[in-house]
Short mmCIF file of C-alpha atoms in Angstrom, two decimals:
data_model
loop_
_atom_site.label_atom_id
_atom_site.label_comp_id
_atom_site.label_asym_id
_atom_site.label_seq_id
_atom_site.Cartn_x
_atom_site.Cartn_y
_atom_site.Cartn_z
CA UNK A 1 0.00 0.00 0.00
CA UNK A 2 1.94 3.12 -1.46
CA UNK A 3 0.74 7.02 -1.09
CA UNK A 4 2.23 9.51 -3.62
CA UNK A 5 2.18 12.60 -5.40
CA UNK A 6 4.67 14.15 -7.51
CA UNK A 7 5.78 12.59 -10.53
CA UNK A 8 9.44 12.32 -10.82
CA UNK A 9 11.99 10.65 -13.26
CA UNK A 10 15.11 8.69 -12.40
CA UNK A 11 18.11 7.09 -14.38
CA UNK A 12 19.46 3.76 -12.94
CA UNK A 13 22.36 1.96 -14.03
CA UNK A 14 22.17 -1.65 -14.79
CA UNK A 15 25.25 -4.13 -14.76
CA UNK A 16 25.76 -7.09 -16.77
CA UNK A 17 24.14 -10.19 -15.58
CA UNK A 18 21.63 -10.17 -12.54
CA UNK A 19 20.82 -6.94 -10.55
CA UNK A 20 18.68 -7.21 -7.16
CA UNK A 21 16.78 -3.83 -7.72
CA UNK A 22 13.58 -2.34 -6.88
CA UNK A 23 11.54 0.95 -8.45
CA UNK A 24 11.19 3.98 -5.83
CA UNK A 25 7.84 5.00 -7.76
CA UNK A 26 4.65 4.42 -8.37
CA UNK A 27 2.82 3.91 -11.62
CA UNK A 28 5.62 2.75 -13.71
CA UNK A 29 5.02 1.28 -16.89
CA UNK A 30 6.59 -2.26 -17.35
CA UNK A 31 6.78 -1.75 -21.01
CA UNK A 32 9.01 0.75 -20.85
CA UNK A 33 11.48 -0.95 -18.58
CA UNK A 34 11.05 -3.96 -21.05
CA UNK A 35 11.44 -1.69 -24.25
CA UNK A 36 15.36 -1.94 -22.94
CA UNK A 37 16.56 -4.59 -25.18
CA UNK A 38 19.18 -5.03 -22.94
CA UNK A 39 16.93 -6.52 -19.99
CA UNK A 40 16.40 -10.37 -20.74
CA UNK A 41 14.49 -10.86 -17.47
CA UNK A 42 12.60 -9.59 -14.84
CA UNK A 43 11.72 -11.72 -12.32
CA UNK A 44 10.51 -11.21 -8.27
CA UNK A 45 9.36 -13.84 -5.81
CA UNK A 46 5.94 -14.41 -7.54
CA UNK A 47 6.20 -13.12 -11.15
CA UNK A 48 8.74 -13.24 -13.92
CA UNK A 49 9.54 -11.85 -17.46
CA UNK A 50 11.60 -13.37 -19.85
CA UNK A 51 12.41 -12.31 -23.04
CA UNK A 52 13.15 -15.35 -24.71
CA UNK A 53 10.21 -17.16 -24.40
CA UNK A 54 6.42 -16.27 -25.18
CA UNK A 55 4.46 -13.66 -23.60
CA UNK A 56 1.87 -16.32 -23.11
CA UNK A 57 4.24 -17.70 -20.15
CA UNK A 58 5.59 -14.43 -18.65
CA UNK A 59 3.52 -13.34 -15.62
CA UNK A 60 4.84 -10.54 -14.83
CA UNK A 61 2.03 -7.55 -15.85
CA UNK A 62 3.31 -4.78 -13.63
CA UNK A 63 5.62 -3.01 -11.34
CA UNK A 64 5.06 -2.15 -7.75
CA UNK A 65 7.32 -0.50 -5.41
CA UNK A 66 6.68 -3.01 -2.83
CA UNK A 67 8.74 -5.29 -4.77
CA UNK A 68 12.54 -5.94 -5.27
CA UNK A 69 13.42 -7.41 -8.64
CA UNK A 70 15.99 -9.45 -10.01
CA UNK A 71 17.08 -8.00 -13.70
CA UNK A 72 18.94 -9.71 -15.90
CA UNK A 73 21.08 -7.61 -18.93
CA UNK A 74 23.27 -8.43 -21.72
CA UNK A 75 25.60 -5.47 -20.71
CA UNK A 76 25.52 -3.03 -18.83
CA UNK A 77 22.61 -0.36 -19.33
CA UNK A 78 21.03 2.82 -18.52
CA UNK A 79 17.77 2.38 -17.89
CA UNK A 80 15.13 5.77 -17.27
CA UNK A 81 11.96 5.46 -15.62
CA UNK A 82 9.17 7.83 -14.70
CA UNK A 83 6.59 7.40 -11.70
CA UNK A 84 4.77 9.33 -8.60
CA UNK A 85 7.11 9.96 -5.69
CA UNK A 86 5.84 7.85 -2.91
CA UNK A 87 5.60 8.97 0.57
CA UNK A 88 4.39 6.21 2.76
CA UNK A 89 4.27 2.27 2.22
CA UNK A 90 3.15 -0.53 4.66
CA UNK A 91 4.84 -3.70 3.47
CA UNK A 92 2.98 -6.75 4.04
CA UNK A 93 5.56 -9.27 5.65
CA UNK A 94 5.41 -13.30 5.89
CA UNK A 95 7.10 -14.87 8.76
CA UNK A 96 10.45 -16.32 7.62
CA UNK A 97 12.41 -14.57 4.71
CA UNK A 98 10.78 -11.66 2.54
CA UNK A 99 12.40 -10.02 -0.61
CA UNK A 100 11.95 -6.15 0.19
CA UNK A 101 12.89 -2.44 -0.99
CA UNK A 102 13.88 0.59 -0.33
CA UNK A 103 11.33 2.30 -1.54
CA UNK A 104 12.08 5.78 -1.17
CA UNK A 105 14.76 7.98 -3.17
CA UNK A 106 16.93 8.49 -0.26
CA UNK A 107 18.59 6.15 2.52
CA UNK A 108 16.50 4.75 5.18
CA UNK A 109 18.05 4.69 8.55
CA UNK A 110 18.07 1.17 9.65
CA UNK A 111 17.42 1.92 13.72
CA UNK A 112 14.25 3.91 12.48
CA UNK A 113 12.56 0.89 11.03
CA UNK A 114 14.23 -1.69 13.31
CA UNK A 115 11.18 -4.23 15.26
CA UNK A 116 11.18 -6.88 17.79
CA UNK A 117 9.51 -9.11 14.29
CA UNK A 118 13.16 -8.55 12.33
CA UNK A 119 15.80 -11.16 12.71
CA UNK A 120 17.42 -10.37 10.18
CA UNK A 121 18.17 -7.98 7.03
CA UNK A 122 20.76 -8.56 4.25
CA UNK A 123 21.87 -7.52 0.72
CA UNK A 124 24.40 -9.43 -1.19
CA UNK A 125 27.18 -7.55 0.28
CA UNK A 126 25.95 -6.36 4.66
CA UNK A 127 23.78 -7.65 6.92
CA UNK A 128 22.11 -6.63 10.17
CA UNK A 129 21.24 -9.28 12.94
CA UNK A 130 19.42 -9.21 16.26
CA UNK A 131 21.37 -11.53 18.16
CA UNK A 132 24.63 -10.08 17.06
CA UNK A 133 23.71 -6.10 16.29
CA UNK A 134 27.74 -5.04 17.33
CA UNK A 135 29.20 -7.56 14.56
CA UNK A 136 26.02 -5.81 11.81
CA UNK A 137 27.55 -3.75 8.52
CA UNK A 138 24.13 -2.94 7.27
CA UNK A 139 23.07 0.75 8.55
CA UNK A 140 21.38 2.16 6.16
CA UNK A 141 18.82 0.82 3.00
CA UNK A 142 19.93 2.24 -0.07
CA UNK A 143 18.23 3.76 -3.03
CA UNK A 144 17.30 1.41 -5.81
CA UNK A 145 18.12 -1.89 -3.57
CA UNK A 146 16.56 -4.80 -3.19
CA UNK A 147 16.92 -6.86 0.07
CA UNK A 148 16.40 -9.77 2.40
CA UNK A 149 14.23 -9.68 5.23
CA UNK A 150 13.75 -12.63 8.11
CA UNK A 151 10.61 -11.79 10.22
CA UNK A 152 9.91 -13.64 13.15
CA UNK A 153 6.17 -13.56 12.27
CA UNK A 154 3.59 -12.06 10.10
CA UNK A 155 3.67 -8.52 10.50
CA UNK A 156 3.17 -5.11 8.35
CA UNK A 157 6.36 -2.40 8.52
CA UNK A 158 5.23 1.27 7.91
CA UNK A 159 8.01 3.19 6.36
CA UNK A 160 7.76 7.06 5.58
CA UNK A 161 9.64 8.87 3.04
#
């Protein structure tokens, strides 16, 4: 559950191979991410896009900002997009392991969203965990990343922009 506003437009650089990314906007159209023809797929924990294979068996339709994405390029890319700024979101969290964003345009302080219901956060490269919060490199959630989340039950996290 997203509200927003302003519309606003944002370049984001792609690598070769897979990218765990997410879209700080609302409304954005997947057919212009996919009208990259570097991007061979698009895929999240429920729905995926390939390319190379029918549109009769991709499933993903759209793009929310609730979401993190994995995107797969040929090379590296530049890839612009165009949505509504987005000022609130409640993410709807699963106990055990959730793929989540940051779903702002700017750094989210990780103390300021921190709950007795998160074990654990990580990206590829940091992590932040309860039982061991001294040994933790993740601080802050980055723009335009995707990450893990371990939640100790079913909860919803509010996060404002």
């Amino acid at each position: 559950t997203t509200k927003n506003f302003i519309i606003k437009k944002f370049k984001i650089i792609l690598k070769k191979k897979l990218n765990l990314d997410l879209f700080p906007l609302a409304n954005i159209k997947l057919e212009d991410i996919i009208a990259n023809k570097d991007i061979i797929k698009i895929m999240n924990v429920e729905y995926s896009y390939n390319r190379n294979i029918s549109s009769n068996f991709n499933s993903l339709t759209e793009i929310s900002s609730d979401s993190s994405y994995w995107i797969n390029c040929h090379q590296e890319t530049e890839l612009l997009i165009s949505g509504k700024i987005i000022y609130q979101t409640v993410l709807h969290l699963k106990k055990g392991w959730n793929m989540i964003p940051c779903p702002f345009a700017k750094k989210i302080y990780l103390p300021d969203i921190l709950t007795p219901d998160i074990m654990e956060i990580k990206d590829i490269y940091h992590t932040y965990n309860y039982t061991i919060p001294e040994f933790s490199t993740l601080i802050y959630l980055e723009p335009f990343q995707g990450y893990y989340l371990n939640a100790r039950r079913d909860f919803n996290l509010t996060l404002l922009n």
